[in-house]
CSV table of C-alpha atoms in Angstrom, one decimal:
chain,number,residue,atom,x,y,z
A,1,MET,CA,-14.9,32.6,29.2
A,2,ALA,CA,-14.2,32.8,32.9
A,3,LEU,CA,-12.9,29.6,34.5
A,4,HIS,CA,-16.0,28.9,36.5
A,5,GLU,CA,-18.1,29.0,33.3
A,6,LEU,CA,-16.3,26.1,31.7
A,7,THR,CA,-17.9,22.7,31.2
A,8,ILE,CA,-16.1,19.6,32.5
A,9,GLY,CA,-15.0,18.7,29.0
A,10,GLN,CA,-13.5,22.1,28.4
A,11,ALA,CA,-11.8,22.3,31.8
A,12,ARG,CA,-10.3,18.8,31.3
A,13,GLU,CA,-8.7,19.9,28.0
A,14,LYS,CA,-7.2,23.0,29.7
A,15,LEU,CA,-5.9,20.9,32.7
A,16,LEU,CA,-4.3,18.3,30.5
A,17,SER,CA,-2.6,20.9,28.3
A,18,LYS,CA,-1.3,22.6,31.5
A,19,GLU,CA,-3.1,25.8,30.3
A,20,ILE,CA,-4.6,26.1,33.8
A,21,SER,CA,-4.1,24.2,37.1
A,22,SER,CA,-6.8,22.6,39.3
A,23,GLN,CA,-5.9,25.2,42.0
A,24,ASP,CA,-6.7,28.0,39.5
A,25,LEU,CA,-10.0,26.4,38.6
A,26,THR,CA,-11.0,25.6,42.2
A,27,LYS,CA,-10.2,29.1,43.4
A,28,ALA,CA,-12.3,30.6,40.5
A,29,VAL,CA,-15.2,28.4,41.6
A,30,LEU,CA,-14.8,29.3,45.3
A,31,ASP,CA,-14.6,33.0,44.3
A,32,ARG,CA,-17.8,32.5,42.3
A,33,ILE,CA,-19.5,30.9,45.3
A,34,GLU,CA,-18.5,33.8,47.5
A,35,ALA,CA,-19.9,36.3,45.0
A,36,VAL,CA,-23.3,34.8,44.2
A,37,GLU,CA,-24.1,32.3,47.0
A,38,PRO,CA,-25.6,35.1,49.3
A,39,ARG,CA,-28.3,35.5,46.6
A,40,VAL,CA,-28.8,31.9,45.5
A,41,ASP,CA,-28.3,30.0,48.8
A,42,ALA,CA,-27.4,26.8,47.0
A,43,TYR,CA,-24.8,25.6,49.6
A,44,LEU,CA,-25.2,24.4,53.2
A,45,THR,CA,-21.4,23.8,53.6
A,46,VAL,CA,-18.5,25.2,51.6
A,47,SER,CA,-15.3,23.2,52.2
A,48,LYS,CA,-12.7,25.8,51.1
A,49,GLU,CA,-9.6,24.4,52.8
A,50,GLU,CA,-10.4,20.8,51.9
A,51,ALA,CA,-11.1,21.8,48.3
A,52,MET,CA,-7.8,23.6,47.8
A,53,GLU,CA,-5.9,20.7,49.4
A,54,ALA,CA,-7.7,18.3,46.9
A,55,ALA,CA,-6.8,20.7,44.0
A,56,GLN,CA,-3.2,20.7,45.0
A,57,LYS,CA,-3.2,16.9,45.2
A,58,ALA,CA,-4.9,16.8,41.7
A,59,ASP,CA,-2.2,19.1,40.2
A,60,LYS,CA,0.5,16.7,41.4
A,61,ALA,CA,-1.4,13.8,39.9
A,62,LEU,CA,-1.8,15.7,36.6
A,63,ALA,CA,1.9,16.6,36.6
A,64,GLN,CA,2.6,12.8,36.8
A,65,GLY,CA,0.5,12.1,33.8
A,66,GLU,CA,-2.9,11.4,35.4
A,67,THR,CA,-5.7,11.6,32.7
A,68,ALA,CA,-8.8,10.6,34.6
A,69,PRO,CA,-11.7,12.8,33.3
A,70,LEU,CA,-12.6,14.3,36.7
A,71,CYS,CA,-9.1,14.8,38.0
A,72,GLY,CA,-9.0,18.4,39.3
A,73,ILE,CA,-12.6,19.2,38.5
A,74,PRO,CA,-14.7,21.1,41.2
A,75,ILE,CA,-17.9,19.1,42.1
A,76,ALA,CA,-20.7,19.8,44.5
A,77,ILE,CA,-22.5,17.1,46.5
A,78,LYS,CA,-26.1,17.1,47.8
A,79,ASP,CA,-26.1,17.1,51.6
A,80,VAL,CA,-27.7,13.6,51.6
A,81,MET,CA,-24.6,11.7,50.8
A,82,CYS,CA,-22.2,10.8,53.6
A,83,THR,CA,-18.8,12.6,53.4
A,84,LYS,CA,-16.2,11.6,56.0
A,85,GLY,CA,-15.4,14.5,58.3
A,86,VAL,CA,-17.8,16.9,56.6
A,87,LEU,CA,-21.2,17.7,58.1
A,88,THR,CA,-24.0,15.7,56.5
A,89,SER,CA,-27.3,17.2,57.7
A,90,CYS,CA,-29.9,16.2,55.0
A,91,ALA,CA,-31.1,19.8,55.6
A,92,SER,CA,-32.7,18.6,58.9
A,93,LYS,CA,-32.3,19.8,62.4
A,94,ILE,CA,-32.3,16.2,63.6
A,95,LEU,CA,-28.9,15.7,61.8
A,96,GLY,CA,-27.7,19.2,62.3
A,97,ASN,CA,-24.6,17.9,64.1
A,98,PHE,CA,-23.9,14.7,62.2
A,99,VAL,CA,-20.4,14.3,60.8
A,100,PRO,CA,-20.1,10.8,59.2
A,101,PRO,CA,-17.1,8.6,60.0
A,102,TYR,CA,-17.1,7.2,56.4
A,103,ASP,CA,-17.7,8.2,52.8
A,104,ALA,CA,-20.5,7.0,50.6
A,105,THR,CA,-19.3,4.7,47.9
A,106,SER,CA,-20.0,7.4,45.3
A,107,ILE,CA,-17.9,9.9,47.2
A,108,THR,CA,-15.1,7.3,47.5
A,109,LYS,CA,-15.2,6.8,43.7
A,110,LEU,CA,-15.2,10.6,43.0
A,111,LYS,CA,-12.2,11.1,45.3
A,112,GLU,CA,-10.4,8.2,43.6
A,113,ALA,CA,-11.1,9.9,40.3
A,114,GLY,CA,-9.4,13.0,41.6
A,115,ALA,CA,-12.5,15.2,41.8
A,116,VAL,CA,-12.4,18.3,44.0
A,117,LEU,CA,-15.4,18.4,46.3
A,118,VAL,CA,-16.2,22.0,47.0
A,119,GLY,CA,-19.2,21.6,49.3
A,120,LYS,CA,-22.6,20.2,50.3
A,121,THR,CA,-25.7,21.6,48.7
A,122,ASN,CA,-29.1,22.5,50.1
A,123,MET,CA,-32.1,20.3,49.7
A,124,ASP,CA,-35.6,19.6,50.9
A,125,GLU,CA,-35.3,18.0,54.3
A,126,PHE,CA,-34.5,14.2,53.9
A,127,ALA,CA,-35.2,14.8,50.2
A,128,MET,CA,-38.9,15.2,50.8
A,129,GLY,CA,-40.2,18.0,48.5
A,130,SER,CA,-40.2,19.5,45.1
A,131,SER,CA,-39.0,23.1,45.8
A,132,THR,CA,-36.1,23.0,48.3
A,133,GLU,CA,-38.4,25.1,50.6
A,134,ASN,CA,-38.6,22.2,53.1
A,135,SER,CA,-34.9,22.7,54.2
A,136,ALA,CA,-34.6,23.4,57.9
A,137,PHE,CA,-31.8,26.0,57.2
A,138,LYS,CA,-32.5,28.1,54.1
A,139,THR,CA,-34.5,28.3,50.9
A,140,THR,CA,-32.5,28.0,47.6
A,141,LYS,CA,-33.5,30.4,44.8
A,142,ASN,CA,-33.6,29.7,41.1
A,143,PRO,CA,-30.7,31.5,39.4
A,144,TRP,CA,-32.9,32.4,36.5
A,145,ASP,CA,-35.4,34.2,38.7
A,146,LEU,CA,-34.6,34.6,42.4
A,147,THR,CA,-38.3,34.8,43.3
A,148,ARG,CA,-38.9,31.3,42.0
A,149,THR,CA,-38.0,27.8,43.2
A,150,PRO,CA,-35.1,25.9,41.7
A,151,GLY,CA,-37.1,22.7,42.1
A,152,GLY,CA,-36.5,19.9,44.5
A,153,SER,CA,-35.5,18.0,46.4
A,154,SER,CA,-32.0,18.5,44.8
A,155,GLY,CA,-32.5,22.2,44.2
A,156,GLY,CA,-29.2,23.2,45.7
A,157,SER,CA,-27.2,21.1,43.4
A,158,ALA,CA,-29.1,22.2,40.3
A,159,ALA,CA,-28.9,25.9,41.3
A,160,ALA,CA,-25.1,25.5,41.9
A,161,VAL,CA,-24.5,24.1,38.4
A,162,ALA,CA,-26.8,26.7,36.8
A,163,ALA,CA,-25.1,29.6,38.6
A,164,ASP,CA,-21.6,28.3,37.8
A,165,MET,CA,-20.8,27.6,41.4
A,166,CYS,CA,-19.3,24.2,40.4
A,167,LEU,CA,-18.7,22.4,37.2
A,168,GLY,CA,-20.9,19.5,38.0
A,169,ALA,CA,-22.9,18.2,41.0
A,170,PHE,CA,-24.6,15.1,42.4
A,171,GLY,CA,-28.1,14.7,43.8
A,172,SER,CA,-30.5,12.0,44.6
A,173,ASP,CA,-33.8,11.2,42.8
A,174,THR,CA,-36.6,9.4,44.6
A,175,GLY,CA,-39.5,10.7,42.4
A,176,GLY,CA,-38.0,13.3,40.1
A,177,SER,CA,-35.6,15.1,42.5
A,178,ILE,CA,-32.8,15.3,39.9
A,179,ARG,CA,-34.8,15.7,36.7
A,180,GLN,CA,-37.3,18.3,37.9
A,181,PRO,CA,-34.7,20.8,39.3
A,182,GLY,CA,-32.6,20.1,36.2
A,183,SER,CA,-35.6,21.3,34.1
A,184,HIS,CA,-36.3,24.3,36.3
A,185,CYS,CA,-32.7,25.5,36.3
A,186,SER,CA,-31.8,24.6,32.6
A,187,VAL,CA,-29.1,22.0,33.4
A,188,VAL,CA,-28.9,18.3,32.6
A,189,GLY,CA,-30.2,16.1,35.3
A,190,LEU,CA,-29.7,12.3,35.1
A,191,LYS,CA,-31.5,9.6,37.2
A,192,PRO,CA,-29.7,6.3,36.5
A,193,THR,CA,-31.4,2.9,36.6
A,194,TYR,CA,-32.1,1.7,40.1
A,195,GLY,CA,-29.0,-0.4,41.0
A,196,ARG,CA,-26.6,1.3,38.5
A,197,VAL,CA,-25.1,3.5,41.2
A,198,SER,CA,-24.4,2.3,44.7
A,199,ARG,CA,-26.7,3.7,47.4
A,200,TYR,CA,-24.2,2.8,50.2
A,201,GLY,CA,-23.8,6.0,52.2
A,202,LEU,CA,-26.9,7.7,50.7
A,203,VAL,CA,-29.1,8.7,53.7
A,204,ALA,CA,-32.3,6.7,53.0
A,205,PHE,CA,-35.7,8.3,52.2
A,206,ALA,CA,-37.4,5.5,50.3
A,207,SER,CA,-35.0,2.6,49.8
A,208,SER,CA,-36.7,1.0,46.7
A,209,LEU,CA,-36.9,4.4,44.9
A,210,ASP,CA,-33.8,6.4,45.8
A,211,GLN,CA,-31.0,6.7,43.2
A,212,ILE,CA,-27.9,8.9,43.1
A,213,GLY,CA,-27.3,10.8,39.8
A,214,PRO,CA,-25.4,13.8,38.3
A,215,PHE,CA,-26.2,17.4,37.3
A,216,ALA,CA,-24.1,18.9,34.5
A,217,LYS,CA,-24.0,21.8,32.0
A,218,THR,CA,-24.0,19.4,29.1
A,219,VAL,CA,-25.1,15.8,28.4
A,220,GLU,CA,-21.4,15.1,27.6
A,221,ASP,CA,-20.5,16.2,31.1
A,222,ALA,CA,-23.3,14.1,32.6
A,223,ALA,CA,-21.8,11.0,30.8
A,224,ILE,CA,-18.4,11.7,32.4
A,225,LEU,CA,-19.9,12.1,35.9
A,226,LEU,CA,-22.0,8.9,35.6
A,227,GLN,CA,-19.0,7.0,34.4
A,228,ALA,CA,-17.2,7.9,37.6
A,229,VAL,CA,-19.8,6.6,40.0
A,230,ALA,CA,-21.5,3.7,38.1
A,231,GLY,CA,-20.8,0.1,38.8
A,232,TYR,CA,-21.4,-2.8,41.2
A,233,ASP,CA,-20.8,-2.3,44.9
A,234,PRO,CA,-20.9,-5.3,47.3
A,235,SER,CA,-21.7,-2.9,50.2
A,236,ASP,CA,-25.1,-2.2,48.6
A,237,SER,CA,-27.4,-5.2,48.4
A,238,THR,CA,-29.5,-3.5,45.7
A,239,SER,CA,-26.5,-2.8,43.4
A,240,VAL,CA,-26.6,-4.8,40.2
A,241,ASN,CA,-23.5,-6.4,38.8
A,242,VAL,CA,-23.8,-5.5,35.1
A,243,GLU,CA,-21.2,-4.2,32.8
A,244,VAL,CA,-20.8,-0.4,32.7
A,245,PRO,CA,-20.4,0.8,29.1
A,246,ASP,CA,-18.1,3.7,28.0
A,247,TYR,CA,-20.8,6.4,28.0
A,248,SER,CA,-18.6,9.1,26.5
A,249,ALA,CA,-18.0,6.9,23.4
A,250,ALA,CA,-21.6,5.6,23.3
A,251,ILE,CA,-23.2,9.1,23.0
A,252,GLN,CA,-21.2,9.8,19.9
A,253,GLU,CA,-22.9,7.1,17.9
A,254,ASP,CA,-25.5,8.1,15.4
A,255,VAL,CA,-29.2,8.5,16.4
A,256,LYS,CA,-30.6,7.8,13.0
A,257,GLY,CA,-33.1,5.0,13.1
A,258,MET,CA,-33.6,5.2,16.9
A,259,ARG,CA,-37.2,5.2,18.0
A,260,ILE,CA,-38.8,7.4,20.7
A,261,GLY,CA,-42.3,6.8,22.1
A,262,MET,CA,-44.7,9.5,23.1
A,263,PRO,CA,-47.0,8.2,25.8
A,264,LYS,CA,-50.5,9.4,24.9
A,265,GLU,CA,-51.5,9.5,28.5
A,266,TYR,CA,-48.8,12.1,29.4
A,267,PHE,CA,-50.0,14.5,26.6
A,268,GLU,CA,-53.6,14.1,27.6
A,269,MET,CA,-53.1,15.0,31.2
A,270,GLY,CA,-54.4,18.4,32.3
A,271,GLY,CA,-52.2,21.1,33.8
A,272,LEU,CA,-49.6,21.1,31.0
A,273,THR,CA,-48.9,24.8,30.1
A,274,PRO,CA,-48.8,25.9,26.5
A,275,ASP,CA,-45.2,27.0,26.8
A,276,VAL,CA,-44.1,23.6,28.0
A,277,LYS,CA,-46.1,21.7,25.4
A,278,ASN,CA,-44.8,23.9,22.6
A,279,SER,CA,-41.2,23.5,23.7
A,280,VAL,CA,-41.5,19.7,24.0
A,281,ASP,CA,-43.2,19.4,20.6
A,282,GLN,CA,-40.5,21.5,19.0
A,283,ALA,CA,-37.8,19.3,20.6
A,284,ILE,CA,-39.4,16.2,19.2
A,285,LYS,CA,-39.5,17.8,15.7
A,286,THR,CA,-35.7,18.6,16.1
A,287,MET,CA,-35.0,14.9,16.9
A,288,GLU,CA,-37.2,13.8,14.0
A,289,SER,CA,-35.0,16.0,11.7
A,290,GLN,CA,-32.0,14.0,13.0
A,291,GLY,CA,-33.5,10.7,11.7
A,292,VAL,CA,-35.2,9.7,15.0
A,293,GLU,CA,-38.5,7.8,14.5
A,294,VAL,CA,-41.4,9.1,16.6
A,295,MET,CA,-44.3,6.8,17.6
A,296,GLU,CA,-47.1,6.7,20.1
A,297,VAL,CA,-46.9,4.4,23.0
A,298,SER,CA,-49.2,3.7,26.0
A,299,LEU,CA,-48.5,3.7,29.7
A,300,PRO,CA,-52.1,3.1,30.8
A,301,HIS,CA,-51.4,2.9,34.5
A,302,SER,CA,-49.5,6.1,34.7
A,303,LYS,CA,-52.6,7.9,36.0
A,304,TYR,CA,-52.1,6.0,39.2
A,305,CYS,CA,-48.4,6.9,39.7
A,306,VAL,CA,-48.9,9.8,42.1
A,307,ALA,CA,-51.3,7.8,44.3
A,308,VAL,CA,-49.0,4.8,44.3
A,309,TYR,CA,-45.9,6.9,45.0
A,310,TYR,CA,-47.5,8.7,47.9
A,311,VAL,CA,-48.3,5.4,49.6
A,312,ILE,CA,-45.0,3.6,48.9
A,313,ALA,CA,-42.5,6.5,49.5
A,314,PRO,CA,-44.0,7.6,52.9
A,315,ALA,CA,-44.3,4.0,54.1
A,316,GLU,CA,-40.6,3.4,53.4
A,317,ALA,CA,-39.7,6.8,54.9
A,318,SER,CA,-41.7,5.9,58.0
A,319,SER,CA,-39.5,2.8,58.4
A,320,ASN,CA,-36.2,4.4,57.5
A,321,LEU,CA,-36.6,7.5,59.7
A,322,ALA,CA,-37.5,5.5,62.8
A,323,ARG,CA,-33.8,5.4,63.5
A,324,TYR,CA,-33.7,9.1,64.4
A,325,ASP,CA,-34.7,8.8,68.0
A,326,GLY,CA,-32.1,10.9,69.9
A,327,VAL,CA,-30.3,7.8,71.2
A,328,LYS,CA,-27.5,6.9,68.8
A,329,TYR,CA,-26.6,10.1,66.9
A,330,GLY,CA,-28.1,13.4,65.8
A,331,MET,CA,-29.9,15.9,68.0
A,332,ARG,CA,-31.4,15.0,71.4
A,333,GLU,CA,-34.0,16.8,73.5
A,334,GLU,CA,-33.4,15.8,77.1
A,335,ARG,CA,-36.5,14.8,79.0
A,336,ASP,CA,-37.3,12.9,82.2
A,337,SER,CA,-38.5,9.8,80.5
A,338,LEU,CA,-37.4,7.8,77.4
A,339,ILE,CA,-40.8,8.2,75.7
A,340,ASP,CA,-40.9,11.9,76.4
A,341,MET,CA,-37.3,12.2,75.0
A,342,TYR,CA,-38.4,10.4,71.8
A,343,HIS,CA,-41.4,12.6,71.4
A,344,ALA,CA,-39.6,15.9,72.0
A,345,THR,CA,-36.6,15.0,69.8
A,346,ARG,CA,-38.7,13.9,66.8
A,347,SER,CA,-41.2,16.7,67.2
A,348,SER,CA,-38.6,19.4,67.2
A,349,GLY,CA,-36.0,17.7,64.9
A,350,PHE,CA,-38.3,16.9,61.9
A,351,GLY,CA,-40.0,19.6,59.8
A,352,PRO,CA,-43.7,19.7,58.9
A,353,GLU,CA,-43.3,17.8,55.5
A,354,VAL,CA,-41.2,15.0,57.0
A,355,GLN,CA,-43.7,14.6,59.9
A,356,ARG,CA,-46.6,14.6,57.4
A,357,ARG,CA,-45.0,11.7,55.4
A,358,ILE,CA,-44.0,9.7,58.5
A,359,ILE,CA,-47.6,9.9,59.7
A,360,ILE,CA,-49.0,8.9,56.3
A,361,GLY,CA,-46.5,6.1,56.0
A,362,THR,CA,-47.0,4.7,59.5
A,363,TYR,CA,-50.8,4.7,58.9
A,364,ALA,CA,-50.4,2.9,55.6
A,365,LEU,CA,-48.3,0.2,57.2
A,366,SER,CA,-50.5,-0.2,60.3
A,367,ALA,CA,-52.3,-3.4,61.1
A,368,GLY,CA,-55.5,-3.7,59.2
A,369,TYR,CA,-54.4,-1.1,56.5
A,370,TYR,CA,-51.3,-2.7,55.1
A,371,ASP,CA,-53.0,-4.8,52.5
A,372,ALA,CA,-55.5,-2.0,51.5
A,373,TYR,CA,-52.7,0.6,51.0
A,374,TYR,CA,-49.1,-0.6,50.8
A,375,GLY,CA,-50.1,-4.0,49.4
A,376,LYS,CA,-52.4,-2.6,46.8
A,377,ALA,CA,-49.9,0.2,45.8
A,378,SER,CA,-47.2,-2.5,45.3
A,379,GLN,CA,-49.5,-4.4,43.0
A,380,VAL,CA,-50.2,-1.4,40.9
A,381,ARG,CA,-46.5,-0.6,40.9
A,382,THR,CA,-46.0,-4.0,39.2
A,383,LEU,CA,-48.5,-3.0,36.5
A,384,ILE,CA,-46.6,0.3,35.9
A,385,MET,CA,-43.4,-1.8,35.5
A,386,GLU,CA,-45.2,-4.0,32.9
A,387,ASP,CA,-46.4,-0.9,31.0
A,388,TYR,CA,-42.8,0.2,30.6
A,389,LYS,CA,-41.6,-3.2,29.6
A,390,LYS,CA,-44.2,-3.3,26.8
A,391,ALA,CA,-43.4,0.2,25.7
A,392,PHE,CA,-39.7,-0.5,25.5
A,393,GLU,CA,-40.3,-3.5,23.3
A,394,GLN,CA,-41.5,-0.9,20.7
A,395,CYS,CA,-39.1,2.0,21.3
A,396,ASP,CA,-35.6,2.9,22.5
A,397,ALA,CA,-36.7,5.8,24.7
A,398,ILE,CA,-39.9,7.5,26.0
A,399,VAL,CA,-40.1,11.3,25.5
A,400,SER,CA,-42.2,13.7,27.6
A,401,PRO,CA,-42.1,17.0,29.5
A,402,VAL,CA,-40.2,16.9,32.8
A,403,ALA,CA,-42.8,19.0,34.7
A,404,PRO,CA,-46.2,20.4,33.7
A,405,THR,CA,-45.1,24.0,34.3
A,406,PRO,CA,-41.9,26.0,34.5
A,407,ALA,CA,-40.6,27.0,38.0
A,408,PHE,CA,-43.3,28.3,40.3
A,409,LYS,CA,-43.0,31.2,42.7
A,410,LEU,CA,-41.4,30.6,46.1
A,411,GLY,CA,-44.3,30.2,48.6
A,412,GLU,CA,-46.9,29.6,45.9
A,413,ASN,CA,-47.5,26.0,46.8
A,414,THR,CA,-46.2,25.6,50.4
A,415,ASP,CA,-49.7,25.5,51.8
A,416,ASP,CA,-51.0,23.1,49.2
A,417,PRO,CA,-49.2,19.8,49.5
A,418,LEU,CA,-51.3,18.1,46.8
A,419,THR,CA,-50.4,20.7,44.1
A,420,MET,CA,-46.8,20.4,45.1
A,421,TYR,CA,-47.0,16.6,44.8
A,422,LEU,CA,-48.5,16.9,41.3
A,423,SER,CA,-45.4,18.8,40.0
A,424,ASP,CA,-43.7,15.4,39.8
A,425,ILE,CA,-46.4,13.8,37.8
A,426,PHE,CA,-44.2,13.1,34.8
A,427,THR,CA,-41.2,11.9,36.7
A,428,LEU,CA,-42.6,9.6,39.5
A,429,SER,CA,-43.2,6.6,37.3
A,430,ALA,CA,-39.6,6.1,36.3
A,431,ASN,CA,-38.7,5.6,40.0
A,432,LEU,CA,-41.6,3.2,40.5
A,433,ALA,CA,-40.4,1.2,37.5
A,434,GLY,CA,-36.7,1.5,38.3
A,435,VAL,CA,-35.8,2.8,34.8
A,436,CYS,CA,-33.5,5.6,33.9
A,437,GLY,CA,-34.4,9.2,32.9
A,438,VAL,CA,-32.7,12.4,31.9
A,439,SER,CA,-33.8,16.0,31.8
A,440,VAL,CA,-32.3,18.1,28.9
A,441,PRO,CA,-32.9,21.9,28.5
A,442,CYS,CA,-35.3,22.3,25.5
A,443,GLY,CA,-36.6,25.9,25.7
A,444,PHE,CA,-37.8,28.8,27.7
A,445,SER,CA,-41.3,30.1,28.6
A,446,SER,CA,-42.7,33.5,27.6
A,447,GLU,CA,-41.3,34.7,30.9
A,448,GLY,CA,-37.8,33.5,30.2
A,449,LEU,CA,-38.0,30.5,32.5
A,450,PRO,CA,-36.3,27.2,31.6
A,451,ILE,CA,-38.2,24.2,30.3
A,452,GLY,CA,-36.8,20.6,30.2
A,453,LEU,CA,-37.3,17.6,27.9
A,454,GLN,CA,-37.5,14.2,29.6
A,455,LEU,CA,-36.0,11.1,28.0
A,456,GLN,CA,-36.6,7.8,29.8
A,457,GLY,CA,-34.8,4.6,28.9
A,458,SER,CA,-35.2,0.9,29.8
A,459,HIS,CA,-33.1,-0.7,32.6
A,460,PHE,CA,-29.4,-0.1,32.2
A,461,GLN,CA,-29.9,1.7,28.9
A,462,GLU,CA,-28.5,5.1,30.0
A,463,GLU,CA,-26.3,5.3,26.9
A,464,LYS,CA,-29.4,5.5,24.7
A,465,ILE,CA,-31.0,8.4,26.4
A,466,LEU,CA,-27.7,10.2,26.8
A,467,ARG,CA,-27.0,9.7,23.1
A,468,LEU,CA,-30.4,11.2,22.1
A,469,GLY,CA,-29.8,14.1,24.5
A,470,HIS,CA,-26.3,14.7,23.3
A,471,HIS,CA,-27.3,14.9,19.6
A,472,PHE,CA,-30.3,17.1,20.6
A,473,GLN,CA,-27.8,19.5,22.2
A,474,LYS,CA,-25.6,19.5,19.1
A,475,ALA,CA,-28.6,20.8,17.2
A,476,THR,CA,-29.7,23.4,19.8
A,477,ASP,CA,-28.2,26.0,22.0
A,478,PHE,CA,-30.5,26.1,25.0
A,479,HIS,CA,-27.9,24.5,27.2
A,480,THR,CA,-25.4,27.2,26.4
A,481,LYS,CA,-27.5,30.0,27.9
A,482,ARG,CA,-26.7,31.0,31.4
A,483,PRO,CA,-28.7,33.1,33.9
A,484,TYR,CA,-27.5,36.7,34.6
A,485,LEU,CA,-26.5,37.1,38.2
């Protein structure tokens, strides 16, 4: 096995036994990026010199007895997390020259853990999209089929892990932006509970929905990555001060007797392809054979989740993106008057999808419409939260598909925003309720395209869904298959 193909767990063993060095591992990953990046387009920035310096530093720490799980491990970061001294563009022209003077809390924690940050990955502009086609700079391809989308908005991070251009990566999930690309690229994608991981230094899209989470080749690796970044942060007012369990130990516990709920509404929705349904059904049978109890649950208000999300998320985006005005930082289009400068800067700096959501959000928040749209959506959001609360009184996790279809062709839905929005129909509700969710590879379509299984857990119960996912992977080999590039 080539070094870039290793999982984090495997690489850690080799690093601790001195069989390899972090510099060997990092060089192998950088060579892999050089070899396949021109075809996949997963990265916006590759930090070669900084990565090799960090690897050298990690080797010194390892020589002195450092045993931190991520010490010396090459990791990629979605270009929506602030990295001191490294361009952070959010795949937008308006931030095309922005170099943050500080690190996001998650980046600080990763550096303290000895991780080697190899670069910043492509994404939908300001994390708005489901295909990574909304990037202002390039379109990322799915390593399993270069004519198809890797998913979005964290498509660059998912593609980088799937193509072995890093050993793990981080993205952000506002409505499925980690889980859906994880499913499309056959990697594990974890959205933690809202408040579990600090959002300080995460460039905001929708502040009540955004959450940072990891991509990995295995659930075991995802547990290691979550452990590194989870925990209370006083710099983030939405961070919750609850104890962080030992995820790596928790996932080893037996799953026998655990209960998973199948929401009848999810499986009654139209648009679910036979390949996806069959793979998910087979995955549920596999878990049943491990002693997991399966039951039906109801999430009656889930049919409203797309409508609720596409009022709340654009409204919050409208507010958050008002700061990009050409005055303080980012691009600026010079004009004779201040108003003309604002207009020119925002018109040329934001792409079509971002402009669309700002307009929708501004309208939903405008006088006379606030109660009818944002107010009503917030009320229905509360009902969705109550649905989850009742469901989790009956079961430990909720099981469903991640997406109704495997990865679609690039360009297939770009002129049809509504169809694109519906690709997140199974993932949006977790963000609205603030619960955790993970995508685990569970099969392939008749065309050889990856399919993911979604497991959702109650607030701060990541160890339960990770345990179920880990034991599922022990019984299957879908996660071991890699695309041929």
